[in-house]
Coordinates of C-alpha atoms in Angstrom, one line a residue:
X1 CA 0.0 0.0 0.0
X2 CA 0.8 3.6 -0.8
X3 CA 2.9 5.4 2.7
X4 CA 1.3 8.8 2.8
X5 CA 4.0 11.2 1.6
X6 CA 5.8 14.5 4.0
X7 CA 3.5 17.3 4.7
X8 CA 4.2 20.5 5.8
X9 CA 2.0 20.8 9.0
X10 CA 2.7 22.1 12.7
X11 CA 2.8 18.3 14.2
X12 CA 3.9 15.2 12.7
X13 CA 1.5 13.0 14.7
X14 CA -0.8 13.0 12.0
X15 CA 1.0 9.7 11.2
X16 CA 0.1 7.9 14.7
X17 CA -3.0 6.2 12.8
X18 CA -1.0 5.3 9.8
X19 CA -3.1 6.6 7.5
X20 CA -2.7 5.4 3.7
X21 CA -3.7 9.1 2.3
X22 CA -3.3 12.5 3.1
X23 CA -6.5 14.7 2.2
X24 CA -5.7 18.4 4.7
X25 CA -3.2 19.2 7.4
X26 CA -3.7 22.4 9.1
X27 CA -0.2 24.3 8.6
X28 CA -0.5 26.6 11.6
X29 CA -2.0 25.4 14.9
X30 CA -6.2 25.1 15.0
X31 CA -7.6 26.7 18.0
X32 CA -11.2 25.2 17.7
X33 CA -12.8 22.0 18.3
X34 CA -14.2 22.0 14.6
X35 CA -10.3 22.1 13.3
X36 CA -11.3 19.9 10.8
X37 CA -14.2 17.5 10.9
X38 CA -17.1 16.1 9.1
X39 CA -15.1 14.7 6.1
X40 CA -17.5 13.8 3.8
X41 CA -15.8 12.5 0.2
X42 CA -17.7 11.5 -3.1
X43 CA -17.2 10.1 -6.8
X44 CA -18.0 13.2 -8.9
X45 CA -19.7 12.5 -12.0
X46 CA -16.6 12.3 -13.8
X47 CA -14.6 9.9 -11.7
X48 CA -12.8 12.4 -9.7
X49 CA -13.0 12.8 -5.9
X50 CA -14.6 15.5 -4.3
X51 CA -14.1 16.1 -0.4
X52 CA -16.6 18.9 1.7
X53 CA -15.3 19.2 5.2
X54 CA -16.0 22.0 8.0
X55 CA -12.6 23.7 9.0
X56 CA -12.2 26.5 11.7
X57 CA -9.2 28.1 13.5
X58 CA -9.9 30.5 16.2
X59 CA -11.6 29.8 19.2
X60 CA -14.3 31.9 19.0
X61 CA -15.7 29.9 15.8
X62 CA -15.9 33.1 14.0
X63 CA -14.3 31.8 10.7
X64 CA -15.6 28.6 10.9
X65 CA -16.7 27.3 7.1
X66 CA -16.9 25.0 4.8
X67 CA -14.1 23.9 2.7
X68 CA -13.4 21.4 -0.9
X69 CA -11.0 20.1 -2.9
X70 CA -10.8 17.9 -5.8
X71 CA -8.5 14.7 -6.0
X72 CA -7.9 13.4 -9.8
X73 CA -5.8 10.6 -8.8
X74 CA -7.6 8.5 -6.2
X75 CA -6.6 10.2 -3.1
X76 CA -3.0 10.6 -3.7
X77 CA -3.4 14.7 -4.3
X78 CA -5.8 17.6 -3.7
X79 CA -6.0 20.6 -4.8
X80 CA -5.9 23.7 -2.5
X81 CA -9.1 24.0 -0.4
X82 CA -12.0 26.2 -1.7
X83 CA -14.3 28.2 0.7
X84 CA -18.1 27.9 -0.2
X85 CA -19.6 30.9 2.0
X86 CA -17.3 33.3 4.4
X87 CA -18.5 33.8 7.9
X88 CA -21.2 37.2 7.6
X89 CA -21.5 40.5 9.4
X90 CA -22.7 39.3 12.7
X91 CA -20.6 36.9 15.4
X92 CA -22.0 33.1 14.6
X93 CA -23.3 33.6 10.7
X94 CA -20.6 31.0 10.2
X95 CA -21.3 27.9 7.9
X96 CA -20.6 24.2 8.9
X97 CA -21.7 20.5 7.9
X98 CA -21.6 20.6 4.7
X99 CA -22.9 17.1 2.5
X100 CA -22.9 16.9 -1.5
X101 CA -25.6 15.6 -3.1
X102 CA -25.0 14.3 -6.4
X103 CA -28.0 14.9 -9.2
X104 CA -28.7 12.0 -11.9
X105 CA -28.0 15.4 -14.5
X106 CA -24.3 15.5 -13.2
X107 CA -24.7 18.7 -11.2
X108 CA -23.7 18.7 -7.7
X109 CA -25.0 20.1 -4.9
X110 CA -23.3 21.2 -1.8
X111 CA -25.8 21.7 1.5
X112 CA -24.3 23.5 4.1
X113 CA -25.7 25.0 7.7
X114 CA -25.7 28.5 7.7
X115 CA -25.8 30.0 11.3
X116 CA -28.5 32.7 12.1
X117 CA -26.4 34.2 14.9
X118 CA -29.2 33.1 17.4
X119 CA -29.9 30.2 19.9
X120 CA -26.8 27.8 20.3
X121 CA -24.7 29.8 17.2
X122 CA -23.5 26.8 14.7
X123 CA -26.2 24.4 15.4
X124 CA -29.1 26.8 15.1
X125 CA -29.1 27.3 11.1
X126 CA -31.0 26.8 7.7
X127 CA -29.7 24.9 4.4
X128 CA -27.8 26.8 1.9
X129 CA -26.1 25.2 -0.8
X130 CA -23.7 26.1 -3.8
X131 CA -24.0 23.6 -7.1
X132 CA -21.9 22.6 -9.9
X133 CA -22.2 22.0 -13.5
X134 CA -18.5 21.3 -13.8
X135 CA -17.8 18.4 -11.8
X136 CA -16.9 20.5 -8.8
X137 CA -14.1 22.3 -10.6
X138 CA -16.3 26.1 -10.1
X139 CA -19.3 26.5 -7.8
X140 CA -22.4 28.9 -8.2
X141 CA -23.9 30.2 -4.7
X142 CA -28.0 29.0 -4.3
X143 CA -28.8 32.4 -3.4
X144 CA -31.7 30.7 -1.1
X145 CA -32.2 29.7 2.6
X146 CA -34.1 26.3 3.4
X147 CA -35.4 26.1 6.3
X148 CA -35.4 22.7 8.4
X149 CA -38.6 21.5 9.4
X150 CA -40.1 22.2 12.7
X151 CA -41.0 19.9 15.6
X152 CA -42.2 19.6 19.2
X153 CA -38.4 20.0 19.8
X154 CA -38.2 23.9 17.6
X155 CA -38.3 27.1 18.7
X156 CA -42.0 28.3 19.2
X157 CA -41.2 31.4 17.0
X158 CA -40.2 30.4 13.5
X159 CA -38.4 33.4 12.8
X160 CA -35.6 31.1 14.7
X161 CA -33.4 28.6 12.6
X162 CA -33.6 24.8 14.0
X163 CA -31.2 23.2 15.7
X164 CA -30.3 20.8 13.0
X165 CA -27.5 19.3 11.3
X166 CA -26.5 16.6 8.7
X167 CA -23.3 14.7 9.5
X168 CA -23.2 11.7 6.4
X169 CA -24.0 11.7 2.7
X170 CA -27.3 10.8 1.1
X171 CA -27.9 7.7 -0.3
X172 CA -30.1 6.3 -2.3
X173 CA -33.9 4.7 -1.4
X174 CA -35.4 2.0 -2.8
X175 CA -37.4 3.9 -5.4
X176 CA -33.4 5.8 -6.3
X177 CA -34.1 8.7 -4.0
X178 CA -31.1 10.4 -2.6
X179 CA -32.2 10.2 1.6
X180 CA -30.0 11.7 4.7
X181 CA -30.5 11.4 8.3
X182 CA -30.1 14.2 10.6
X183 CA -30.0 15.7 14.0
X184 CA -32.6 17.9 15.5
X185 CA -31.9 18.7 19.2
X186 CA -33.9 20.7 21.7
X187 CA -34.7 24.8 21.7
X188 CA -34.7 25.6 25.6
X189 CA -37.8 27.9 24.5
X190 CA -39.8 24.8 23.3
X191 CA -40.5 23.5 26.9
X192 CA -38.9 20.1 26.9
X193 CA -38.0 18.4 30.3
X194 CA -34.6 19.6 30.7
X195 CA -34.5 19.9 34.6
X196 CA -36.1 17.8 36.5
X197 CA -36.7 17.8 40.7
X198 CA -35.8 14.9 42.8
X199 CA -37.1 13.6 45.8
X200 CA -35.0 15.2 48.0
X201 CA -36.3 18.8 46.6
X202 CA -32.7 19.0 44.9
X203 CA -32.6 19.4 40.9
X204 CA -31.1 17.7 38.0
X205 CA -30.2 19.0 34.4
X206 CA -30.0 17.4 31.5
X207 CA -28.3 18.3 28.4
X208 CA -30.4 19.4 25.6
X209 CA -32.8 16.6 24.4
X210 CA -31.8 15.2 20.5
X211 CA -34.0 12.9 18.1
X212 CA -33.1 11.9 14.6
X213 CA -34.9 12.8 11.2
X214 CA -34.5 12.3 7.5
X215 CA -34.8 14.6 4.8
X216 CA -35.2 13.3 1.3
X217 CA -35.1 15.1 -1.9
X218 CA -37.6 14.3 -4.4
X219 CA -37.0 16.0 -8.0
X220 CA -32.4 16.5 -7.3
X221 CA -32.1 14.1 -10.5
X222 CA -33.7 16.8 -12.1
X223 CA -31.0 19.4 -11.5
X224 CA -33.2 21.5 -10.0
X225 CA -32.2 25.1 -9.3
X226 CA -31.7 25.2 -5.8
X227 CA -34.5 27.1 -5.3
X228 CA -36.8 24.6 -6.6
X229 CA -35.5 22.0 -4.6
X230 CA -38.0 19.7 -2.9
X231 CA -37.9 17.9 0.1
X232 CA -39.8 15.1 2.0
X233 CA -39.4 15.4 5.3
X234 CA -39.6 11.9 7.7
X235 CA -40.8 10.4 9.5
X236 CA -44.4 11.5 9.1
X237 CA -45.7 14.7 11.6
X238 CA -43.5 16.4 13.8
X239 CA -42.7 13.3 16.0
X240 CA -39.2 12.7 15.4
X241 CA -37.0 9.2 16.1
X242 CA -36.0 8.7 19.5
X243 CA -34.1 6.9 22.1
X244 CA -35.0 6.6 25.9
X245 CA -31.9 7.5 28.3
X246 CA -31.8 4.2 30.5
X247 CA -28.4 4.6 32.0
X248 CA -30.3 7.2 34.4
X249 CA -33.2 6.8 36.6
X250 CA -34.2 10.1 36.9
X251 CA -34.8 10.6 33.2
X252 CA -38.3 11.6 31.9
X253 CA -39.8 8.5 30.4
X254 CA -40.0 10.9 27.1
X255 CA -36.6 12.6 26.9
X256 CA -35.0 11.4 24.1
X257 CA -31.0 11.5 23.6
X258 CA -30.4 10.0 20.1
X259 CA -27.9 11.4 17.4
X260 CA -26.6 11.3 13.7
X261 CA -28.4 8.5 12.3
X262 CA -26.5 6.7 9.6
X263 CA -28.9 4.8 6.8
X264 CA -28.7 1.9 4.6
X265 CA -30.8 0.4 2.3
X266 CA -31.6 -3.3 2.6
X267 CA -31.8 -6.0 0.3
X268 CA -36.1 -6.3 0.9
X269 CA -36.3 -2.4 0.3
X270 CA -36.3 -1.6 3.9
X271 CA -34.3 1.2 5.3
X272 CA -32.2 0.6 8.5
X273 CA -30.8 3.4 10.6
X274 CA -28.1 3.4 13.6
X275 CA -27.8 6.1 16.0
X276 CA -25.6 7.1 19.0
X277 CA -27.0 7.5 22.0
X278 CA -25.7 8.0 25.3
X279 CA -26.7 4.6 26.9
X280 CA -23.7 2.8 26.3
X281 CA -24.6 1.2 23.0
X282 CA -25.6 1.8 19.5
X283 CA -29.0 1.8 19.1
X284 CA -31.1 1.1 15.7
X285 CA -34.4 1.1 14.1
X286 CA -35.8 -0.2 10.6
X287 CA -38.8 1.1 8.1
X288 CA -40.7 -0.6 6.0
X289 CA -42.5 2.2 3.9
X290 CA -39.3 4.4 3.0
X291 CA -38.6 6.2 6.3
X292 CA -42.4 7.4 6.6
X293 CA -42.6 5.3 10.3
X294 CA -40.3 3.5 11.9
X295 CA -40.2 0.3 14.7
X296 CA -39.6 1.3 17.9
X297 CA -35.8 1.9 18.4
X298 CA -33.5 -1.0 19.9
X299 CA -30.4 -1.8 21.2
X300 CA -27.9 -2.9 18.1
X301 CA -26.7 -6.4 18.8
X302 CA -24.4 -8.4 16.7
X303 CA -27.3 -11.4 16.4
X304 CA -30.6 -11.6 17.9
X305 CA -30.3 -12.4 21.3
X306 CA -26.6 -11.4 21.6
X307 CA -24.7 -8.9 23.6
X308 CA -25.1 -5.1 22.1
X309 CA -22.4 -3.3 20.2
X310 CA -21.6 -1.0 23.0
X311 CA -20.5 2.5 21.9
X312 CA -19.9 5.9 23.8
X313 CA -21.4 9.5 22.8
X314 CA -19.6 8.9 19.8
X315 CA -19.7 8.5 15.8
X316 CA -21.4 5.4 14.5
X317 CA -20.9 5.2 11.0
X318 CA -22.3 2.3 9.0
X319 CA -21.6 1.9 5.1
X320 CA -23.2 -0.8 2.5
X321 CA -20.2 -2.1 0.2
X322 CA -20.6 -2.9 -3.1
X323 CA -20.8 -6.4 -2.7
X324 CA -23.7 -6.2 0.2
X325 CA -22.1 -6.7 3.1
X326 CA -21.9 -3.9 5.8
X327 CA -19.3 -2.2 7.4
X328 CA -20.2 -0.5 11.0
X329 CA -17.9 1.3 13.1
X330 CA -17.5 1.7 16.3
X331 CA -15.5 2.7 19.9
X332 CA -16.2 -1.3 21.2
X333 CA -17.2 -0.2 25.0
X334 CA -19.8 1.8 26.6
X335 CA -18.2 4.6 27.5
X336 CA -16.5 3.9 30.8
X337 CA -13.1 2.9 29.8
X338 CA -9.5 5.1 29.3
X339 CA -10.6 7.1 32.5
X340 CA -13.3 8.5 31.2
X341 CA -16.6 9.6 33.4
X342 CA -18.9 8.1 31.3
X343 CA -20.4 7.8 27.6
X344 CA -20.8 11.4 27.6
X345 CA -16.9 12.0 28.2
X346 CA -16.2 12.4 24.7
X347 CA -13.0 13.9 25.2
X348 CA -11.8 10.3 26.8
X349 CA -14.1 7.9 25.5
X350 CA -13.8 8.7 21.5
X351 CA -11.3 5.9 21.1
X352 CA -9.4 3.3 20.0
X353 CA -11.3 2.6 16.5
X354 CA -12.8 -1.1 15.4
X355 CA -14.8 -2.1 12.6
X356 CA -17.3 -4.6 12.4
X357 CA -18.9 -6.3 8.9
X358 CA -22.5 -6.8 8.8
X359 CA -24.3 -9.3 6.9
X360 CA -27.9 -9.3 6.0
X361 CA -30.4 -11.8 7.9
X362 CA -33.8 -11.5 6.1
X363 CA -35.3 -14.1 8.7
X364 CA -34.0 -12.3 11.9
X365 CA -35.7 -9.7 14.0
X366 CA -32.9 -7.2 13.9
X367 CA -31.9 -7.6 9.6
X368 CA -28.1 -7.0 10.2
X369 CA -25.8 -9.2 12.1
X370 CA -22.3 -7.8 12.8
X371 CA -18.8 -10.0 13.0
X372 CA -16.7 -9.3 16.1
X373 CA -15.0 -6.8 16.0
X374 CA -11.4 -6.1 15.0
X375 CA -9.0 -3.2 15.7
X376 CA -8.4 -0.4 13.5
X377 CA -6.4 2.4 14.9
X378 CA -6.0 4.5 17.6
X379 CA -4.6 7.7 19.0
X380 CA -2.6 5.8 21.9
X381 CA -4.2 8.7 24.4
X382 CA -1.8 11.1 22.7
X383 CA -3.7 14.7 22.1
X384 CA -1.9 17.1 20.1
X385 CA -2.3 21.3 20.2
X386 CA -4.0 23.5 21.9
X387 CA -6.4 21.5 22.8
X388 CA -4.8 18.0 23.2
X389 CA -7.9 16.0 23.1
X390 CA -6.9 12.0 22.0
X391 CA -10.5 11.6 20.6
X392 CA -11.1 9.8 17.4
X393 CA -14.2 11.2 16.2
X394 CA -15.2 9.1 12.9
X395 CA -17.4 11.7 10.9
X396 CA -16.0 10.2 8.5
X397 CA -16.9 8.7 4.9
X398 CA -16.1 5.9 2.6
X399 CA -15.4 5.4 -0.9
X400 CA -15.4 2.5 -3.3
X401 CA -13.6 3.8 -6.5
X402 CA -11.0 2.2 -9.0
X403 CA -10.8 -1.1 -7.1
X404 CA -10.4 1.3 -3.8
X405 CA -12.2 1.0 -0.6
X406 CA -11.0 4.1 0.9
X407 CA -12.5 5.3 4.9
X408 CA -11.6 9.3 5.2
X409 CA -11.7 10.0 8.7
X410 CA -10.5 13.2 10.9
X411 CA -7.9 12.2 13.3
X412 CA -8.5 14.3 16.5
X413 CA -10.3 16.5 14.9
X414 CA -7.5 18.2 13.2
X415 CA -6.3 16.5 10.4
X416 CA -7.7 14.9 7.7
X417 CA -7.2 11.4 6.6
X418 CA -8.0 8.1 4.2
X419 CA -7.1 4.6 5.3
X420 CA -7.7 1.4 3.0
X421 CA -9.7 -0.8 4.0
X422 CA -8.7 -3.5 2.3
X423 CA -10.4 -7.3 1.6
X424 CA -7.3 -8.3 4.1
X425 CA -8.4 -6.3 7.1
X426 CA -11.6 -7.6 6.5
X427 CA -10.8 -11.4 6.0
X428 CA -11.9 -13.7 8.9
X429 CA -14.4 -11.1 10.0
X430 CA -17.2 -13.9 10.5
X431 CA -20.7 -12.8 10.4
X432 CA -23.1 -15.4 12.8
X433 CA -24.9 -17.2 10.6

């Protein structure tokens, strides 16, 4: 395999996960937690690469935005990062999270939040996007805001953005509609259960409450101007997907803490979704009517019946390969390990990284069942500057392209990465049967 090549960047530790391919090292030290993170890469229509990732560098997160490049030879190169949309006028009008969204047509859209400067800043946003007609080469701004849809968990007044993002790219239904999950979490003005009194008279807070959507868009093989863009909101309503805390007893019985749902399509048509959840595992769900409802959400297990595939507040991505199988990722414990204070450490608990393949089961109650797991890489507990976190948080993407199964992953959240996973890593990776 190809030894990614010397870089000009302020640490060489960006090699301590032995990463294959280089896509972005910062050259001067990040100061934000967003350095670089939510990598997302595609096949263009031409066979190219394109990446979309959020980049930032002061602490204030007043220049965070969304970045691209284009690769031409697999992975190997980029070209210098373009910027989509500077931050605006007012403190927080930054842009983050950006996702392509490829059209049938060849034009490619880029969604992106763009922060209203109220509520939480980043997360409370709407959709802007830029398109190409070029294969990502040049990029047109949408000169239009889309508003996420509202819920019980909005702001009452709708003049204020949701807090909403998208963390994966689409992909595609079982009627070829291009579908992504997202994350919708609480407005303190919406009057959710966030503090609740105990027996003793004394109080408890909890963290914003979180449930997952799914937006899908209905005419982008069109090539729609972006204005004319439609989108299907699901599930059905305004009740989102959620998740039950059970790892504390004083939890409402209707707070919900579920987050960035990653979808896949299943042999019988069905969508399946897994979440991350602050219980300790991953939890999933499944629909049988293209993401309009959804069974009631489970713990993930690697085979009915078995233990669960225990995960931390942490990234779960899952991916369908090419030749059906699945590949899920995940931290392999519940949070508690590396000196951490819990699943909600993330700071501690976002590490190492293991990969599991997942095989369809069309007989079973829960369709995928998952391998053991095997080791992938990890950060040893080393942090580097300023922040030194030794977090592996895997918003991250994968490609299959020229023979090339390729994961692109941010290591600690500063620098950006591809790793092969090859047929190799995967051999002996037995799914129960």
């Amino acid at each position: 395999m190809p030894v990614a090549g010397d870089y000009e960047c302020f640490s060489d530790d960006w090699r301590r996960t032995s990463p294959d391919l280089v896509l972005f090292l910062p050259k001067e030290p990040p100061h934000f937690v967003e350095a670089v993170d939510h990598i997302l890469v595609d096949v263009t229509p031409g066979g190219d690469l394109l990446a979309v990732w959020t980049y930032g560098a002061r602490p204030d997160a007043s220049d965070q935005t969304v970045l691209y490049a284009r690769s031409e030879d697999g992975g190997r190169t980029w070209t210098d990062p373009g910027q989509f949309d500077p931050p605006g006028p007012q403190y927080g009008q930054v842009a983050c999270f950006g996702f392509p969204v490829i059209s049938r047509t060849g034009r490619i859209y880029v969604f992106y939040n763009k922060a209203t400067a109220a509520g939480t800043n980043y997360t409370t946003s709407f959709l802007r996007c830029s398109y190409s007609d070029d294969d990502g080469r040049s990029w047109v701004p949408g000169n239009v805001d889309i508003p996420y849809r509202r819920s019980l968990l909005s702001h009452p007044d709708p003049s204020v953005g949701t807090n909403a993002l998208v963390w994966q790219k689409p992909i595609r239904d079982a009627r070829d509609r291009l579908l992504v999950g997202y994350t919708e979490w609480s407005s303190l003005a919406a009057g959710r259960p966030l503090v609740v009194r105990k027996p003793d008279g004394t109080a408890k807070i909890f963290n914003s409450e979180c449930r997952c959507g799914f937006m899908r868009f209905d005419n982008i093989d069109e090539g729609p101007e972006p204005r004319d863009v439609q989108i299907t909101w699901l599930p059905d309503g305004n009740e989102l997907i959620s998740v039950p805390i059970t790892t504390d007893p004083d939890a409402p019985a209707d707070l919900s803490f579920c987050q960035e749902p990653a979808v896949a399509l299943l042999p019988d048509d069905r969508l399946f979704t897994v979440m991350r959840t602050r219980n300790g595992q991953i939890w999933y769900t499944v629909s049988d009517d293209h993401g309009h409802s959804w069974r009631p959400t489970e713990m993930l297990r690697y085979s009915d019946g078995a233990s669960p595939l225990e995960n931390p507040v942490s990234p779960t991505p899952l991916f369908r390969l090419r030749d059906g199988r699945y590949l899920q990722f995940l931290q392999n414990h519940d949070g508690w390990g590396h000196g951490a204070a819990g699943p909600t450490d993330s700071t501690r608990t976002r590490r190492p990284q293991f990969i599991s393949v997942g095989e369809f089961r069309p007989a079973a109650h829960q369709p995928i069942w998952f391998s053991e797991p095997k080791f992938l890489f990890d950060t040893d507990g080393v942090g580097v500057p300023p922040f030194y976190r030794p977090w592996l948080s895997m918003y991250a993407s994968l490609t299959e392209h020229n023979g090339e199964r390729v994961l692109w992953y941010s290591d600690r959240k500063m620098f950006g990465l591809g790793r092969f996973i090859t047929d190799e890593i995967l051999a002996g990776m037995t799914v129960p049967s």
